[in-house]
Tab-separated table of C-alpha atoms in Angstrom:
chain	number	residue	atom	x	y	z
D	19	MET	CA	146.961	59.108	185.707
D	20	PHE	CA	144.612	56.636	187.366
D	21	ALA	CA	141.646	54.462	186.459
D	22	VAL	CA	138.678	53.001	188.329
D	23	LEU	CA	138.008	49.430	187.216
D	24	LYS	CA	135.379	46.867	188.149
D	25	THR	CA	136.029	43.157	188.752
D	26	GLY	CA	134.562	40.511	191.028
D	27	GLY	CA	131.688	42.828	191.936
D	28	LYS	CA	134.093	45.422	193.425
D	29	GLN	CA	135.671	48.678	192.243
D	30	TYR	CA	139.387	49.509	192.454
D	31	LYS	CA	141.280	52.748	191.880
D	32	VAL	CA	144.654	51.907	190.285
D	33	SER	CA	147.672	53.573	188.726
D	34	SER	CA	150.483	52.122	186.635
D	35	GLY	CA	152.848	50.073	188.830
D	36	ASP	CA	150.327	49.441	191.620
D	37	MET	CA	150.052	46.013	193.273
D	38	LEU	CA	146.449	44.861	193.431
D	39	ARG	CA	144.586	41.957	195.102
D	40	VAL	CA	141.317	40.964	193.423
D	41	GLU	CA	138.890	38.039	193.497
D	42	LYS	CA	140.557	34.970	191.945
D	43	LEU	CA	141.004	35.156	188.151
D	44	ALA	CA	141.323	32.300	185.665
D	45	ALA	CA	145.002	32.994	184.871
D	46	ASP	CA	148.451	31.645	185.764
D	47	ALA	CA	151.396	33.509	187.278
D	48	GLY	CA	153.263	35.458	184.605
D	49	GLU	CA	150.242	35.865	182.325
D	50	LYS	CA	149.068	39.280	181.181
D	51	VAL	CA	145.362	40.075	181.530
D	52	GLN	CA	143.192	43.041	180.640
D	53	PHE	CA	140.285	44.606	182.531
D	54	ASN	CA	137.727	46.082	180.121
D	55	GLU	CA	135.135	47.355	182.615
D	56	ILE	CA	136.586	50.838	183.237
D	57	LEU	CA	134.260	53.211	185.097
D	58	MET	CA	136.512	56.281	185.096
D	59	LEU	CA	139.829	57.646	183.872
D	60	GLY	CA	141.544	60.321	185.964
D	61	GLY	CA	144.321	62.781	185.212
D	62	ASP	CA	144.505	66.170	183.492
D	63	LYS	CA	141.256	65.446	181.619
D	64	PRO	CA	139.077	63.088	183.702
D	65	VAL	CA	136.614	60.905	181.805
D	66	VAL	CA	133.590	59.351	183.506
D	67	GLY	CA	131.932	56.370	181.841
D	68	ALA	CA	128.233	55.971	181.154
D	69	PRO	CA	128.522	53.460	182.697
D	70	LEU	CA	131.838	52.381	181.065
D	71	VAL	CA	134.514	54.342	179.215
D	72	ASP	CA	134.521	53.185	175.578
D	73	GLY	CA	137.835	51.696	174.438
D	74	ALA	CA	139.516	52.124	177.826
D	75	ALA	CA	141.277	49.218	179.522
D	76	VAL	CA	143.711	48.374	182.309
D	77	GLN	CA	146.404	45.770	181.666
D	78	ALA	CA	148.126	43.887	184.468
D	79	GLU	CA	150.541	41.010	185.016
D	80	VAL	CA	149.531	38.116	187.272
D	81	VAL	CA	152.122	37.849	190.051
D	82	ASP	CA	150.646	34.923	192.001
D	83	GLN	CA	147.486	33.143	193.146
D	84	ILE	CA	147.188	33.701	196.913
D	85	LYS	CA	144.797	33.358	199.840
D	86	GLY	CA	143.497	36.169	202.043
D	87	ASP	CA	143.752	36.364	205.826
D	88	LYS	CA	141.854	33.711	207.768
D	89	VAL	CA	138.428	34.770	208.973
D	90	ILE	CA	137.167	33.017	212.113
D	91	HIS	CA	133.460	32.338	212.486
D	92	PHE	CA	132.581	31.369	216.060
D	93	VAL	CA	129.060	30.426	217.166
D	94	LYS	CA	128.037	29.770	220.771
D	95	ARG	CA	124.419	29.128	221.732
D	96	ARG	CA	123.021	30.125	225.119
D	97	ARG	CA	121.432	27.543	227.432
D	98	LYS	CA	122.828	24.637	225.415
D	99	HIS	CA	125.781	23.221	227.283
D	100	GLY	CA	128.832	22.747	225.093
D	101	SER	CA	127.062	23.894	221.921
D	102	GLN	CA	129.679	25.890	220.035
D	103	ARG	CA	131.299	25.829	216.615
D	104	THR	CA	134.399	27.403	215.097
D	105	LYS	CA	134.967	27.653	211.351
D	106	GLY	CA	137.828	29.240	209.414
D	107	HIS	CA	137.852	30.624	205.870
D	108	ARG	CA	140.568	32.056	203.589
D	109	GLN	CA	139.329	33.778	200.430
D	110	GLN	CA	141.155	32.888	197.199
D	111	LEU	CA	142.687	35.981	195.570
D	112	THR	CA	144.885	36.927	192.622
D	113	LEU	CA	147.854	39.251	193.118
D	114	LEU	CA	148.419	41.613	190.160
D	115	ARG	CA	150.869	44.310	189.087
D	116	VAL	CA	149.259	47.039	186.966
D	117	THR	CA	151.379	47.626	183.844
D	118	ASP	CA	149.377	49.918	181.525
D	119	ILE	CA	146.283	52.122	181.483
D	120	LEU	CA	144.845	52.488	177.976
D	121	GLU	CA	142.609	55.454	177.203
D	122	LYS	CA	141.687	54.029	173.770
D	123	GLY	CA	142.159	50.856	171.757
D	124	GLY	CA	141.564	48.411	174.591
D	125	ASP	CA	139.144	46.414	172.446
D	126	LYS	CA	141.863	45.869	169.812
D	127	SER	CA	144.845	45.098	172.060
D	128	GLY	CA	144.509	41.305	171.765
D	129	VAL	CA	145.345	40.795	175.459
D	130	LYS	CA	143.388	38.071	177.304
D	131	ALA	CA	140.375	39.465	179.158
D	132	ALA	CA	140.426	39.069	182.945
D	133	MET	CA	137.715	36.576	183.937
D	134	GLY	CA	136.724	35.129	187.282
D	135	ALA	CA	137.951	31.642	188.191
D	136	GLY	CA	134.338	30.428	188.229
D	137	SER	CA	133.852	31.502	184.605
D	138	VAL	CA	134.928	29.804	181.407
D	139	SER	CA	138.455	30.881	180.458
D	140	ALA	CA	139.099	32.794	177.233
D	141	ALA	CA	140.767	29.719	175.770
D	142	ALA	CA	137.711	27.582	176.459
D	143	VAL	CA	135.437	30.187	174.865
D	144	SER	CA	137.608	30.311	171.731
D	145	THR	CA	137.639	26.521	171.354
D	146	ALA	CA	133.896	26.106	171.948
D	147	PRO	CA	132.939	26.683	168.259
D	148	ALA	CA	135.434	24.021	167.159
D	149	GLN	CA	133.903	21.494	169.544
D	150	LYS	CA	130.446	22.261	168.145
D	151	ALA	CA	131.632	21.788	164.545
D	152	GLU	CA	131.885	17.979	164.763
D	153	PRO	CA	128.134	17.241	165.156
D	154	LYS	CA	127.376	19.535	162.177
D	155	LYS	CA	129.779	17.593	159.938
D	156	ALA	CA	128.168	14.344	161.032
D	157	ALA	CA	124.723	15.441	159.787
D	158	PRO	CA	125.263	14.432	156.097
D	159	LYS	CA	126.453	10.975	157.233
D	160	LYS	CA	123.247	10.539	159.218
D	161	ALA	CA	121.222	11.495	156.144
D	162	GLU	CA	123.057	8.854	154.064
D	163	ALA	CA	122.480	6.234	156.781
D	164	GLN	CA	118.773	7.077	156.802
D	165	ALA	CA	118.604	6.561	153.019
D	166	GLU	CA	120.247	3.130	153.291
D	167	ALA	CA	118.407	1.965	156.441
D	168	PRO	CA	114.749	3.078	156.783
D	169	LYS	CA	114.778	2.056	160.492
D	170	ALA	CA	116.932	5.096	161.316
D	171	GLU	CA	114.048	7.531	160.597
D	172	PRO	CA	113.436	8.605	164.259
D	173	LYS	CA	116.902	10.252	164.407
D	174	LYS	CA	116.108	13.531	162.628
D	175	ALA	CA	117.803	15.999	164.999
D	176	ALA	CA	120.228	17.318	162.367
D	177	PRO	CA	117.584	19.118	160.235
D	178	LYS	CA	116.253	20.871	163.381
D	179	LYS	CA	119.719	22.223	164.209
D	180	ALA	CA	120.060	23.470	160.656
D	181	ALA	CA	116.695	25.235	160.916
D	182	LYS	CA	117.865	26.943	164.124
D	183	ALA	CA	121.015	28.178	162.399
D	184	ASP	CA	118.955	29.496	159.447
D	185	ALA	CA	116.791	31.444	161.891
D	186	GLY	CA	119.873	33.462	162.907
D	187	ALA	CA	120.018	32.278	166.521
D	188	ASP	CA	123.432	31.973	168.195
D	189	ASP	CA	124.586	29.096	170.419
D	190	LEU	CA	124.088	30.822	173.777
D	191	LYS	CA	125.632	27.831	175.603
D	192	GLN	CA	129.042	29.312	174.678
D	193	LEU	CA	128.488	31.887	177.448
D	194	SER	CA	129.923	31.095	180.850
D	195	GLY	CA	127.549	29.089	183.046
D	196	VAL	CA	124.855	28.717	180.364
D	197	GLY	CA	123.589	25.167	179.864
D	198	PRO	CA	120.617	23.773	177.923
D	199	ALA	CA	118.086	24.711	180.635
D	200	LEU	CA	119.339	28.306	180.963
D	201	GLU	CA	119.568	28.682	177.177
D	202	LYS	CA	115.894	27.625	176.930
D	203	LYS	CA	114.907	30.360	179.406
D	204	LEU	CA	116.812	32.988	177.424
D	205	LEU	CA	115.210	31.890	174.147
D	206	GLU	CA	111.758	32.025	175.741
D	207	ALA	CA	112.560	35.576	176.915
D	208	GLY	CA	113.353	36.562	173.312
D	209	VAL	CA	117.162	36.543	173.688
D	210	THR	CA	118.565	34.655	170.695
D	211	THR	CA	121.845	36.329	169.670
D	212	PHE	CA	125.120	37.486	171.204
D	213	ALA	CA	124.506	40.948	169.710
D	214	GLN	CA	121.398	41.370	171.893
D	215	ILE	CA	123.332	40.529	175.070
D	216	ALA	CA	126.284	42.744	174.079
D	217	ALA	CA	123.892	45.715	173.767
D	218	TRP	CA	122.314	45.288	177.225
D	219	THR	CA	122.290	48.337	179.479
D	220	GLU	CA	122.277	48.330	183.279
D	221	ALA	CA	118.478	48.595	183.167
D	222	ASP	CA	118.281	45.601	180.818
D	223	VAL	CA	120.533	43.539	183.100
D	224	ALA	CA	118.439	44.402	186.167
D	225	ALA	CA	115.208	43.535	184.350
D	226	MET	CA	116.593	40.207	183.124
D	227	ASP	CA	117.912	39.360	186.615
D	228	GLU	CA	114.452	39.926	188.088
D	229	LYS	CA	112.555	38.213	185.276
D	230	LEU	CA	114.627	35.018	185.209
D	231	SER	CA	115.920	35.060	188.827
D	232	PHE	CA	119.590	35.237	187.768
D	233	LYS	CA	120.653	36.923	191.057
D	234	GLY	CA	123.613	38.847	189.582
D	235	ARG	CA	124.802	35.986	187.345
D	236	ILE	CA	125.072	38.252	184.266
D	237	GLU	CA	127.647	40.603	185.818
D	238	ARG	CA	129.348	37.880	187.860
D	239	GLU	CA	129.988	35.666	184.819
D	240	GLY	CA	130.798	38.587	182.495
D	241	TRP	CA	128.200	37.712	179.832
D	242	ILE	CA	128.217	41.128	178.161
D	243	GLU	CA	131.999	41.120	177.575
D	244	GLN	CA	131.881	37.512	176.349
D	245	ALA	CA	128.966	38.315	174.024
D	246	LYS	CA	130.895	41.243	172.500
D	247	GLU	CA	133.816	38.951	171.685
D	248	LEU	CA	131.605	36.154	170.361
D	249	ALA	CA	129.526	38.545	168.267
D	250	LYS	CA	132.666	39.559	166.371
D	251	GLY	CA	132.919	35.985	165.114
């Protein structure tokens, strides 16, 4: 049995026990990670996703964080004496050993999702709500301070945050790479909840990339997978 998975903008055909080199993941050696973007399952009864296979997953163990072969970039300009430049580059990679291919139940396995090193780790995503809880608890104290000291009237940000929560909007800044400016763009485009992002199709992603000039950020940062996890609460 084999599976075709997608990570780092590339597709890989893997079987259980295979050694695999992928774009660097946010994981340490010895950790177990799970790839949830499965395009196809092969075997006696092949299954092709549309675009992904529901519930399928590939689990792997991180062997080591490595670097690829050095690539030499040499530039020499004609008619400019001594004008030349040599640059070297080694791509950062993650070496994996495929352990399991799950046909079903991947969304309930509890294994850490494989995320790119440039994205927020699963641990950071899980702790983000706790970090946001402190300002909400401080709101009643601000209200009491306003009652005691009339000069504190200009600081009325807490009621606005409460109004936003009542409107049913999620904190989109919990997604990887989303800051206040990017969150404002999403809200202006009518995207207010994780459930909306989790339900995006390939056509929706392409339209949003073109509308807001994301240039592949949605797939690169794994927003849809993060939104599915965050929407579960």
